[in-house]
mmCIF file of C-alpha atoms in Angstrom:
data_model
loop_
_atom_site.group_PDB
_atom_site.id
_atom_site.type_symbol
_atom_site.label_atom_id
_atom_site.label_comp_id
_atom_site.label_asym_id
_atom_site.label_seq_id
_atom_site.Cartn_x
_atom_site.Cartn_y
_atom_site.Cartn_z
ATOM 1 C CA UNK A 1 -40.562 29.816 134.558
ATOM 2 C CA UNK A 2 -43.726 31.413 133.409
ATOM 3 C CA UNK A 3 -45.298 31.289 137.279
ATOM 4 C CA UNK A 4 -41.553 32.854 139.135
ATOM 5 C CA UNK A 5 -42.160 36.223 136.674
ATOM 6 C CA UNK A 6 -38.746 37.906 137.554
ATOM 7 C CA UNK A 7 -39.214 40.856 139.455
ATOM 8 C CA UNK A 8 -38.998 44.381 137.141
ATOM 9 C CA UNK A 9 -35.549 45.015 138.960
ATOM 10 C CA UNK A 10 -33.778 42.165 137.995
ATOM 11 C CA UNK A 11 -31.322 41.495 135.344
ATOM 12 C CA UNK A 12 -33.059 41.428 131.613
ATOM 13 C CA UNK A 13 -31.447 38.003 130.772
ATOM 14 C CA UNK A 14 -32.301 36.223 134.020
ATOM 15 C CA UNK A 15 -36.098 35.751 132.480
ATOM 16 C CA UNK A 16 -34.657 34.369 129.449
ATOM 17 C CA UNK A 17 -32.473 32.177 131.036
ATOM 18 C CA UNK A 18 -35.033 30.708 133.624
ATOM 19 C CA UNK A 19 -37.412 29.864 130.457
ATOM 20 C CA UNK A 20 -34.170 28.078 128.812
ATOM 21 C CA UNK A 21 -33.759 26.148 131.926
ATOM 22 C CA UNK A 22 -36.984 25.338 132.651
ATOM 23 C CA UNK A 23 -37.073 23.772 128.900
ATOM 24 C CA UNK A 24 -33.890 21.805 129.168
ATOM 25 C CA UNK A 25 -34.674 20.647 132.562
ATOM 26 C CA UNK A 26 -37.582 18.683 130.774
ATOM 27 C CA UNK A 27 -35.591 16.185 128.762
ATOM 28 C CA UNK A 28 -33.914 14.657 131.931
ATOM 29 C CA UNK A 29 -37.173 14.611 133.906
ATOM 30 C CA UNK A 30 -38.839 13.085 130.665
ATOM 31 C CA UNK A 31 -36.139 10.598 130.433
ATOM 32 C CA UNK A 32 -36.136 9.117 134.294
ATOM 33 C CA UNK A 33 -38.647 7.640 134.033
ATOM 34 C CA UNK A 34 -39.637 7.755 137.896
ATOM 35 C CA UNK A 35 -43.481 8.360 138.607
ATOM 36 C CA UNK A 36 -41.733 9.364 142.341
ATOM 37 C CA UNK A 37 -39.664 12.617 140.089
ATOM 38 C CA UNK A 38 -43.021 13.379 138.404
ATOM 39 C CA UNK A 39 -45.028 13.674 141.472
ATOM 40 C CA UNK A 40 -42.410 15.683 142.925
ATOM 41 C CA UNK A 41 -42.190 18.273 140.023
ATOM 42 C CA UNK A 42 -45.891 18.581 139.860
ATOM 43 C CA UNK A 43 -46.033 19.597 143.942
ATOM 44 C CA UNK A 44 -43.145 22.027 143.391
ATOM 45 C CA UNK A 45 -45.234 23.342 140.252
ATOM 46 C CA UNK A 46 -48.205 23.687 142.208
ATOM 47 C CA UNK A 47 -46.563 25.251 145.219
ATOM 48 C CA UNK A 48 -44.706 27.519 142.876
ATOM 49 C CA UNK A 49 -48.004 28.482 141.383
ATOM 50 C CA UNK A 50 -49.971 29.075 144.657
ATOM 51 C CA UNK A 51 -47.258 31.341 146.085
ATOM 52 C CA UNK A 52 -47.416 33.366 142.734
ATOM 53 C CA UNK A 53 -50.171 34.790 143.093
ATOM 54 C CA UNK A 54 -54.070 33.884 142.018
ATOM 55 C CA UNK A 55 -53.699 35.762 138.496
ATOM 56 C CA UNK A 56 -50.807 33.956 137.994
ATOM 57 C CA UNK A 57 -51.415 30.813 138.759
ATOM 58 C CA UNK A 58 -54.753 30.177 136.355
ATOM 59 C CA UNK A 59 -52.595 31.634 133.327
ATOM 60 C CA UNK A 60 -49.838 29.655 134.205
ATOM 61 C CA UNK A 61 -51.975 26.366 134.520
ATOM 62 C CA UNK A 62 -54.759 27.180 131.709
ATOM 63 C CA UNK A 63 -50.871 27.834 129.344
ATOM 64 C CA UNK A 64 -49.712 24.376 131.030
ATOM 65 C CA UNK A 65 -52.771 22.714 130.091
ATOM 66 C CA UNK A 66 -53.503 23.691 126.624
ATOM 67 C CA UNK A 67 -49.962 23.096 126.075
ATOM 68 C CA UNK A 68 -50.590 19.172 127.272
ATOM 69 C CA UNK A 69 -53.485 19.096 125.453
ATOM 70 C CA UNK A 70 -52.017 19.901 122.040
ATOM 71 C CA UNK A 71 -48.682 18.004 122.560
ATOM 72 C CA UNK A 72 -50.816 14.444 123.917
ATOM 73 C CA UNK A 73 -53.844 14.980 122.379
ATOM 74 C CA UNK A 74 -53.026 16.733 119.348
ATOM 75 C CA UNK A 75 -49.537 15.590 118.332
ATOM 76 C CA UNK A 76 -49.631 12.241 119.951
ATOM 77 C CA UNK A 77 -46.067 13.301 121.383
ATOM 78 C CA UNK A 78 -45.325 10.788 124.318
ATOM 79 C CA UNK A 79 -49.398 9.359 125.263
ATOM 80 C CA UNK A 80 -48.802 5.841 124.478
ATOM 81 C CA UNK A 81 -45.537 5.875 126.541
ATOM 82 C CA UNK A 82 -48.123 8.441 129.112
ATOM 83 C CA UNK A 83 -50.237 5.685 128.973
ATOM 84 C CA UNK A 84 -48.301 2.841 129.450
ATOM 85 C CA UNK A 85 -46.787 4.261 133.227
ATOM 86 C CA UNK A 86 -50.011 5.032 133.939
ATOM 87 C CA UNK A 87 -51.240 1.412 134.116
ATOM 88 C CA UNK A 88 -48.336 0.453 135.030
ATOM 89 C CA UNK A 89 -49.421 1.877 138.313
ATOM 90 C CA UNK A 90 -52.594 -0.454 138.862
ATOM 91 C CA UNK A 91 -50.216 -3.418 138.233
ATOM 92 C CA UNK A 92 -48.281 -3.297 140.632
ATOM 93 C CA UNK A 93 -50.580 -5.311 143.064
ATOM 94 C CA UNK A 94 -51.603 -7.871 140.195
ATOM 95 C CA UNK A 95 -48.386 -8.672 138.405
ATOM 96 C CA UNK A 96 -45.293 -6.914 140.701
ATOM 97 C CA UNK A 97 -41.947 -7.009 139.375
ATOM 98 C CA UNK A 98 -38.868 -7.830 141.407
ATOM 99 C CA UNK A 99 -38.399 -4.186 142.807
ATOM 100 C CA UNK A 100 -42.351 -4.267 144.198
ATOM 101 C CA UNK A 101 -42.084 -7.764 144.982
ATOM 102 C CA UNK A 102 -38.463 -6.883 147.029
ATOM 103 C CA UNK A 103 -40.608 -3.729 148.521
ATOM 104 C CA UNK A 104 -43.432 -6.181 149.881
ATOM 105 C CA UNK A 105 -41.178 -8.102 151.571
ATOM 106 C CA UNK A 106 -39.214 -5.774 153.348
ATOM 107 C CA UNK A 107 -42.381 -4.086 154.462
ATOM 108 C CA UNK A 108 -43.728 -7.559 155.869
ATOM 109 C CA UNK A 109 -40.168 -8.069 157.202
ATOM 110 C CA UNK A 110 -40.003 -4.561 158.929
ATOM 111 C CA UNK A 111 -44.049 -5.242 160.345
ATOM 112 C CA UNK A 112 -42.491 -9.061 161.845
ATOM 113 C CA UNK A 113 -39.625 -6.936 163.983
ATOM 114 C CA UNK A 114 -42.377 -4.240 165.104
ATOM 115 C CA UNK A 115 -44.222 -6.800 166.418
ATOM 116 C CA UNK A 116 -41.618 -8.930 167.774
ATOM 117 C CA UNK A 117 -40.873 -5.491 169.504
ATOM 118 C CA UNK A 118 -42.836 -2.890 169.131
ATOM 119 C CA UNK A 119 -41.672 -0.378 172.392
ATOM 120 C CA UNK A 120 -38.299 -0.190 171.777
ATOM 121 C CA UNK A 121 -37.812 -1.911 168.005
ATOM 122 C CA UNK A 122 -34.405 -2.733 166.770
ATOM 123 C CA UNK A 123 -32.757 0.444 167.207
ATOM 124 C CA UNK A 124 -31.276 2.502 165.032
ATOM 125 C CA UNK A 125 -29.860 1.759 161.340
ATOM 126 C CA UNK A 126 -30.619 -2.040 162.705
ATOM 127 C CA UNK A 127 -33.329 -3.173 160.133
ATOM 128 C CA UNK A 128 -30.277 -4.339 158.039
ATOM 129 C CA UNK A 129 -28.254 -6.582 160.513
ATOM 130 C CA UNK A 130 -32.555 -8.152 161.729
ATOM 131 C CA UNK A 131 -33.865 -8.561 157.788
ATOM 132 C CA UNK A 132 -32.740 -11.995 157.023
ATOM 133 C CA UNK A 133 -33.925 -13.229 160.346
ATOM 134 C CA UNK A 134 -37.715 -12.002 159.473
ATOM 135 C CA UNK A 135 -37.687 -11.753 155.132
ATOM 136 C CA UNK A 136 -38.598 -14.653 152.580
ATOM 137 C CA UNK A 137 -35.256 -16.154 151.317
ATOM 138 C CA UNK A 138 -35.820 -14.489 147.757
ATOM 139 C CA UNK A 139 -35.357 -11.228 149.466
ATOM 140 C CA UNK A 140 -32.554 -12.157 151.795
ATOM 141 C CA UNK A 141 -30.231 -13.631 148.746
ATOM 142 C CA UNK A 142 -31.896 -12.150 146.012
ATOM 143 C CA UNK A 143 -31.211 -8.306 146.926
ATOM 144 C CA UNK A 144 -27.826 -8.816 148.773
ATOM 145 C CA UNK A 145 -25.695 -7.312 146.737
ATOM 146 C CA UNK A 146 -23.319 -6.018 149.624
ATOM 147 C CA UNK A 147 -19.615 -6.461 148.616
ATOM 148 C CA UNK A 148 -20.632 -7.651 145.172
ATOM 149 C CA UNK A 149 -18.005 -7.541 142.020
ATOM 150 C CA UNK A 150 -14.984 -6.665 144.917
#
């Protein structure tokens, strides 16, 4: 909110309202947990921020980052749960869980069919119907959940 600095014509609530937003928005962004949601709001941040101008952008990110620094650092607010998905990061090579482990093999599944046939592959939207053929068994019955609970 504090880098898109409503334009002097606009409507006086709009700024207020953007600010509101921009706090409430945190809580579900906070509470998904998804490093893939996190990276994505920091690009749009820092795009955001580069089209705002120069000025703008090193208040905007000195204001973000004394603001981190006081609420980690300082309060303690969220940096053992910060530091935990962080980590969590390098472990995903040394001790997967079953979503990495499922990603692996569909990734060593998809490289079998390229190089069964790598010109013309097995068209389109037919990894799904080729998968069992070329996956591990854990992947082929552990992850079919097609049909289930009907």
């Amino acid at each position: 909110a504090c880098a898109l600095r409503t334009p002097r014509s606009a409507p006086a609530w709009l700024r207020p309202c953007a600010a509101v937003l921009a706090v409430v928005l945190i809580v579900p962004l906070t509470l998904s947990f998804s490093r893939g949601v996190w990276i994505a709001t920091a690009a749009a941040v820092l795009v955001a921020l580069a089209l705002s101008g120069r000025r703008q952008a090193v208040t905007s990110l000195a204001v973000l980052g004394a603001a981190g620094v006081v609420l980690v650092g300082g309060l303690g607010i969220g940096s053992e749960m910060i530091a935990d998905r962080a980590a969590s990061v390098t472990r995903v090579t040394s001790t997967p869980d079953r979503s990495v482990s499922d990603r692996y093999a569909m990734w060593s599944a998809a490289g079998a069919m390229w190089r069964e046939q790598p010109a013309a592959g097995v068209g389109l939207k037919g990894f799904p119907d080729h998968r069992d053929g070329h996956a591990s068994i854990g992947l082929s019955s552990g992850s079919d959940t097609a049909g289930a609970g009907q």
